[in-house]
Coordinates of C-alpha atoms and ligand atoms in Angstrom, one line a residue:
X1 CA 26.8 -14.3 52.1
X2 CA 26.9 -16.7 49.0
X3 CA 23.5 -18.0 49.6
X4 CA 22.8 -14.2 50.1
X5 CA 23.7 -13.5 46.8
X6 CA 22.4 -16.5 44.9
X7 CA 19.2 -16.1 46.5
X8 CA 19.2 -12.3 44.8
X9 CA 20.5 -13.9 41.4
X10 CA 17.5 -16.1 41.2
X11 CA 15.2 -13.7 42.4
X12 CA 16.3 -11.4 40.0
X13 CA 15.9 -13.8 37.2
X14 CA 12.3 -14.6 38.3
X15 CA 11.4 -11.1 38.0
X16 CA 13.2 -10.8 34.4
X17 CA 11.3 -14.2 33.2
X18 CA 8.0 -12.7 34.4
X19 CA 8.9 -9.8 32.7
X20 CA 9.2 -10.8 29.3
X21 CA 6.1 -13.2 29.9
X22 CA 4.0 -10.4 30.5
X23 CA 5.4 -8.7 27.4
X24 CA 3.9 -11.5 25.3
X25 CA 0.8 -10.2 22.9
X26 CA -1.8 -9.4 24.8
X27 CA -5.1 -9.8 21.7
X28 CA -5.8 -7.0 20.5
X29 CA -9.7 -6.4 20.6
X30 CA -11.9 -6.6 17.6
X31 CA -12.1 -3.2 16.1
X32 CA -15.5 -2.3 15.6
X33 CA -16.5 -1.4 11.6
X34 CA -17.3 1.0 9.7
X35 CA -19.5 3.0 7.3
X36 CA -20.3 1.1 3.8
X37 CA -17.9 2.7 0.9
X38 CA -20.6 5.1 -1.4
X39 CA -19.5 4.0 -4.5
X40 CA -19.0 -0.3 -4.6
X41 CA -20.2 -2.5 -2.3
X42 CA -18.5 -3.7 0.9
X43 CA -16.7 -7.0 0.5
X44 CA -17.3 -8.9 3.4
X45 CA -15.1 -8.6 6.0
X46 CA -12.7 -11.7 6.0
X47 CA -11.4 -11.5 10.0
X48 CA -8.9 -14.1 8.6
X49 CA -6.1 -11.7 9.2
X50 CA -2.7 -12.8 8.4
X51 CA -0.5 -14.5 11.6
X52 CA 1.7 -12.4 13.2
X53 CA 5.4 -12.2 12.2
X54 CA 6.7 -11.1 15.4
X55 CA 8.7 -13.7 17.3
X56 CA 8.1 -12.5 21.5
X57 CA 11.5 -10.4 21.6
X58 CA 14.7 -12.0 23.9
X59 CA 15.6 -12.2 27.3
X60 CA 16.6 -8.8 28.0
X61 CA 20.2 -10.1 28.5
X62 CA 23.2 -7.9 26.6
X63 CA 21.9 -7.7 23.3
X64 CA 24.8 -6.4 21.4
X65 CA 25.6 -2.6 20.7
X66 CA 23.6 -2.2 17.3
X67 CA 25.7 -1.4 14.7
X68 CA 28.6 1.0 15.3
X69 CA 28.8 4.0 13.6
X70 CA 31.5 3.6 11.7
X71 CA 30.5 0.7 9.7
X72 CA 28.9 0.7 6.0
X73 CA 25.1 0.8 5.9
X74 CA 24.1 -2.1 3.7
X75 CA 22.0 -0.9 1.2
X76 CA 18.8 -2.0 1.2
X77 CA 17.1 -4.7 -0.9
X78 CA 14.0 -4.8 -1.6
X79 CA 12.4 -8.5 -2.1
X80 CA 8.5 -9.4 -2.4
X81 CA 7.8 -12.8 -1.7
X82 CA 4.7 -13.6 -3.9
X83 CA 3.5 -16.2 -1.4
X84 CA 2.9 -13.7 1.7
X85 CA 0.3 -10.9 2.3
X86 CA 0.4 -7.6 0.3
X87 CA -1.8 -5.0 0.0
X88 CA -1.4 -2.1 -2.7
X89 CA -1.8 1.6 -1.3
X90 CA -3.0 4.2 -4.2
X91 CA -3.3 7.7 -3.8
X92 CA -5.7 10.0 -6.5
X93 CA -5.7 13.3 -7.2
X94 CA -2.4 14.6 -6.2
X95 CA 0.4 15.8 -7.2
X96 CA 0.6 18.2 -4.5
X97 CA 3.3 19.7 -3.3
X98 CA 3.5 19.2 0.7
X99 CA 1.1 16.1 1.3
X100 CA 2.5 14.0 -1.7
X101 CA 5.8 14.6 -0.1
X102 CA 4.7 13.8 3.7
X103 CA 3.7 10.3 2.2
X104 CA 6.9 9.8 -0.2
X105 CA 8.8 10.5 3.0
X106 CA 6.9 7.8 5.2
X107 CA 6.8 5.6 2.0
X108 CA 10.9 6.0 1.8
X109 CA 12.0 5.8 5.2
X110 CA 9.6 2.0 5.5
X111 CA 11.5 0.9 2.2
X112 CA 7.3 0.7 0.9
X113 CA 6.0 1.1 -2.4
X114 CA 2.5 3.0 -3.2
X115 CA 0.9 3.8 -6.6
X116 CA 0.0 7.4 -7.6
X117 CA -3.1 7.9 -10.0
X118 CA -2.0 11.7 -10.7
X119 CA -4.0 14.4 -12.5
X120 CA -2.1 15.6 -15.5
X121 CA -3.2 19.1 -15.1
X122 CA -1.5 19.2 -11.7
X123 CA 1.4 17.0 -12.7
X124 CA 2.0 20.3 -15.0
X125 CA 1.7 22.8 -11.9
X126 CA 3.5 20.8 -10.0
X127 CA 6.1 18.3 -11.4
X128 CA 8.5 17.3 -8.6
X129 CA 7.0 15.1 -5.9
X130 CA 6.1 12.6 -9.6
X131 CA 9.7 12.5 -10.3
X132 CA 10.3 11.8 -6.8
X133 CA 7.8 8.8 -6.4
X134 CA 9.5 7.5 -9.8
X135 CA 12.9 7.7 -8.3
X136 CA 11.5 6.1 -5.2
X137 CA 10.0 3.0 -7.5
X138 CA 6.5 4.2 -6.6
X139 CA 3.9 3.6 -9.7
X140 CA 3.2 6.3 -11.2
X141 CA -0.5 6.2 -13.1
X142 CA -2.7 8.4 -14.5
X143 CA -6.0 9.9 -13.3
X144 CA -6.8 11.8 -16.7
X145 CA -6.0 15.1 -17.5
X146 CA -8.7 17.5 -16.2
X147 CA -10.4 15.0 -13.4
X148 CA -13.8 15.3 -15.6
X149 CA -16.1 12.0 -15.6
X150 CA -15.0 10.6 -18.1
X151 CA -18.0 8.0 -18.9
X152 CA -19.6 11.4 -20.1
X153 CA -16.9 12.3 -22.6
X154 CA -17.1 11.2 -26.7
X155 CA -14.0 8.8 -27.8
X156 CA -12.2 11.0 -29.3
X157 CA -12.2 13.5 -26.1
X158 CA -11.8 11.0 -24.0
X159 CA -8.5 10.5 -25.7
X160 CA -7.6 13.6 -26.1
X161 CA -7.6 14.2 -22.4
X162 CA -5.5 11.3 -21.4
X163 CA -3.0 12.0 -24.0
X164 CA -2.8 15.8 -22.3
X165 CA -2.0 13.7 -19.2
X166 CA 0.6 12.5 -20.4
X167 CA 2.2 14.9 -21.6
X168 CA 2.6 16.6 -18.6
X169 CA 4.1 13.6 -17.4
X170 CA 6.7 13.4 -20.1
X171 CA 7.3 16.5 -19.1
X172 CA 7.7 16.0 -15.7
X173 CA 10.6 13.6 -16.9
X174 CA 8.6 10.1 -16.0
X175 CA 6.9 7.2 -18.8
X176 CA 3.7 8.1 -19.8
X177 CA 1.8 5.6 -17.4
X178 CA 0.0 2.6 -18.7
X179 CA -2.4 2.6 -15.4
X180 CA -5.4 4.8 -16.2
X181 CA -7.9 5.3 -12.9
X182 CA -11.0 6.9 -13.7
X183 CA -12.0 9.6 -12.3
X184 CA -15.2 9.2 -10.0
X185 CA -14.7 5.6 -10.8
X186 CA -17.1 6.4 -13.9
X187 CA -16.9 4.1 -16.5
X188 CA -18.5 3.2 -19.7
X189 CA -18.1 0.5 -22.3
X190 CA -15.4 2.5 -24.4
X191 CA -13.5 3.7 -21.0
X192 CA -13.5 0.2 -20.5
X193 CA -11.8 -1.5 -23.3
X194 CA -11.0 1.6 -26.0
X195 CA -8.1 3.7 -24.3
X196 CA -5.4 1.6 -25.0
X197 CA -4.6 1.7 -21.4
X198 CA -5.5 -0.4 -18.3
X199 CA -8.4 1.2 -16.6
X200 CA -8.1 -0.3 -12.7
X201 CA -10.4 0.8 -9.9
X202 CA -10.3 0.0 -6.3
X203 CA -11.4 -2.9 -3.7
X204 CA -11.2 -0.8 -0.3
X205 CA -12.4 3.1 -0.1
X206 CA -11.1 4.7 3.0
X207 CA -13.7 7.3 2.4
X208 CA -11.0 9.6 3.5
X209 CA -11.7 12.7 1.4
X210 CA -15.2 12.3 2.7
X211 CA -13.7 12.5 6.9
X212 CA -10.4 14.7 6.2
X213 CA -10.1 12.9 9.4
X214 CA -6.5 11.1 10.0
X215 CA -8.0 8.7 13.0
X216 CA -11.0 7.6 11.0
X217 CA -9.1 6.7 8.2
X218 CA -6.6 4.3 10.7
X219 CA -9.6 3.2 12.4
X220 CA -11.3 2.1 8.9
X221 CA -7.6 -0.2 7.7
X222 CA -7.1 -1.2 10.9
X223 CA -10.2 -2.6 11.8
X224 CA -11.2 -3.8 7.9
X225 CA -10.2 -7.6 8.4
X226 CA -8.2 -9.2 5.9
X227 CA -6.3 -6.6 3.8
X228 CA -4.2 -9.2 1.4
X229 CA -4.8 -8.6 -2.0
X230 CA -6.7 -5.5 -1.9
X231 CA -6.6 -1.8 -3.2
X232 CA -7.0 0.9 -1.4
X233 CA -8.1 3.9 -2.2
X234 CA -6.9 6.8 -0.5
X235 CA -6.1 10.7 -2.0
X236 CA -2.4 12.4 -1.2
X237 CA -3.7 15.7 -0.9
X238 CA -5.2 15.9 2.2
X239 CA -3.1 16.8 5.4
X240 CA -5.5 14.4 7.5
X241 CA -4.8 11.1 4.6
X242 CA -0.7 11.8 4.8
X243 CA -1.1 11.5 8.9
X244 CA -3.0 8.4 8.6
X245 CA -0.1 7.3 6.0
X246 CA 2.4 7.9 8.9
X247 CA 0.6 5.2 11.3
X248 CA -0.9 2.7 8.7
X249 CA 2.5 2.0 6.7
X250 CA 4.5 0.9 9.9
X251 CA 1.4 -0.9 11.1
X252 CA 0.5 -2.7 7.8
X253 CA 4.3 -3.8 7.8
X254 CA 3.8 -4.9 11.7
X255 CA 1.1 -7.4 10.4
X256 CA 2.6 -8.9 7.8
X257 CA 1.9 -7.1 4.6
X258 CA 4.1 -6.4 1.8
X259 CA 3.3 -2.8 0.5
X260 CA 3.4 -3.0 -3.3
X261 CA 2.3 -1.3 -6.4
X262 CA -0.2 -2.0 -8.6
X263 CA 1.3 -3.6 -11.0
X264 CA 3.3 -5.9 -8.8
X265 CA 0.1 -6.8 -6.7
X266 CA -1.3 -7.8 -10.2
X267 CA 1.6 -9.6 -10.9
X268 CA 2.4 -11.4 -7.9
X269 CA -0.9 -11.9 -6.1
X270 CA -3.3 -11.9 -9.4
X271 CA -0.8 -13.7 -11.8
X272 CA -1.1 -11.2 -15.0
X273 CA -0.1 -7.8 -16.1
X274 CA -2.3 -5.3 -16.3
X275 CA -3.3 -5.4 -20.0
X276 CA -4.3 -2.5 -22.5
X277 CA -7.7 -2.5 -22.9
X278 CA -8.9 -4.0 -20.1
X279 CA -11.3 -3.0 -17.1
X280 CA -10.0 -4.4 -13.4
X281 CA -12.3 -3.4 -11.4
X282 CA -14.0 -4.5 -8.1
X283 CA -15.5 -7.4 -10.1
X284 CA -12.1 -8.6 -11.3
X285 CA -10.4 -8.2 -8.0
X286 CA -13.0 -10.4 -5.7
X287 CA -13.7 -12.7 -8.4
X288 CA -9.9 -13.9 -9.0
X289 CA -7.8 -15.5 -5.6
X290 CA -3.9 -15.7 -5.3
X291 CA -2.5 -17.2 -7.9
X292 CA 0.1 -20.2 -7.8
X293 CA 2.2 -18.9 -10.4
X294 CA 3.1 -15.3 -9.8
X295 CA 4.1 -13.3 -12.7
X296 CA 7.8 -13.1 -11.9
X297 CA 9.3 -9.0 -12.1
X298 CA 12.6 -7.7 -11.0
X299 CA 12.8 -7.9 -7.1
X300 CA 10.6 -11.2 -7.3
X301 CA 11.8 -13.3 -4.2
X302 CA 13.4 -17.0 -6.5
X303 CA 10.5 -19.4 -6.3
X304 CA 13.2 -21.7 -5.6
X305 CA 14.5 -19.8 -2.3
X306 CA 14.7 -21.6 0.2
X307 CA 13.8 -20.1 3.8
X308 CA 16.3 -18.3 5.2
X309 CA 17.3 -19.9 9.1
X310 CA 17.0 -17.7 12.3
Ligands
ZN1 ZN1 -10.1 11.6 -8.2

């Protein structure tokens, strides 16, 4: 009867040990790319992609109840630490009303940061998802007032319309942004270095107000190669771009990637603020490599830290 049982015990172990061993990452296969962004060139596709944080998960043995309902949640912290992958996530065009929110909620419940370049004249029709993504932490940038090219545009207009911008963010209740994103992309000499602002562009175009299509969109980050560092350009008021948010921000965070703003991937990763004045562009971005001395900002993991055990 003894031997009975033990002979059960053991068999049932083998089963759970071959269990969990078949569980173990099966390689995922090579996605296949992808259409050329229209308006800068493709950087090559580095398939250096960063190694995978998951640990294979525990013997399914009694894992302990987790966390009983009556207990305090902790709140959450959020710490970037400059020396692991992070990708910035921007979003152009919006505000608007139902997709900006779908992505502040998907952005909120993955404790992840994104930058929005807004258009002032919808910022004024349409004020409350901006002073949401503030409260949230989420960069808030401009994208000019009335969307217009605004290489085409004399100085003087030119600054006339981003100073409209912000004033529809000032009275939406958040800083008027230093991050200006032009529209198109278009930029001249005076765009360049004559608004007072920072004039940033992109490294990685989705393409995504191009397919409206959520799964292209997936399929175009997920099977892009090495994301760390980049920009990505996507636009928050399309139905199809907030349903690819949905899957890409828990699947970016799966491989590793620390979802930040602009600012902080300029700070962390490039090792400077964004200065007034200045052009970053895709130039900039694929010319300079992570830095060794991050520009340290508030939520900065200590250089000093010392790995955490377990
Ligand atoms: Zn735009």
């Amino acid at each position: 009867m003894i031997r009975l049982f033990s002979l059960t015990l053991t068999l049932a172990l083998l089963l759970t040990a071959s269990g969990c061993v078949g569980r173990a990452a099966a390689p995922d296969p090579e996605p296949v790319t992808v259409s050329a962004p229209e308006v800068l060139p493709d950087p090559p596709p580095e398939p250096e992609s960063p190694p995978p944080e998951e640990e294979s998960p525990p013997p399914e043995e009694e894992s302990p109840p987790p966390e009983e309902a009556g207990e305090p949640e902790e709140p959450y912290v959020r710490v970037i630490d400059p020396s692991k992958p992070m990708v910035a996530l921007t979003f152009d065009d919006g505000p608007s009303g139902l997709c900006t929110d779908q992505i502040l909620d998907v952005l909120e419940e993955n404790h992840a940061l994104a930058t929005f370049f807004e258009v002032g004249r919808n910022v004024a029709r349409c004020p409350e998802p901006v002073k949401r993504m503030a409260e949230l932490g989420c960069e808030v940038a401009s994208h000019s007032n009335a969307h217009k090219d605004l290489s085409r545009l004399k100085k003087a207009a030119l600054l006339a319309d981003l100073d409209t911008a912000d004033q529809a963010f000032a009275s939406a209740g958040v800083e008027a942004p230093t991050l200006v994103r032009p529209p198109y992309g278009a930029v001249n000499q005076t765009v360049k270095s004559a608004t007072g602002r920072s004039v940033i562009t992109w490294t990685v175009d989705t393409l995504d107000w191009k397919s409206r299509d959520a799964q292209a969109v997936i399929d175009y980050i997920q099977g892009y190669g090495d994301l760390d560092g980049e920009i990505v350009l996507m636009h928050s008021i399309y139905s199809s771009t907030a349903e690819a948010v949905a899957a890409l921000v828990p699947w970016l965070q799966e491989q590793g990637y620390q979802l930040v703003t602009v600012t902080e991937l300029m700070a962390y990763y490039y090792g400077e603020l964004p200065q007034p004045n200045c052009f970053y562009g895709y130039t900039y971005f694929t010319t300079h490599g992570r830095t060794d001395t991050p520009v340290e900002l508030p939520g900065m993991l200590p250089p000093a830290a010392e790995e955490a055990e377990g």
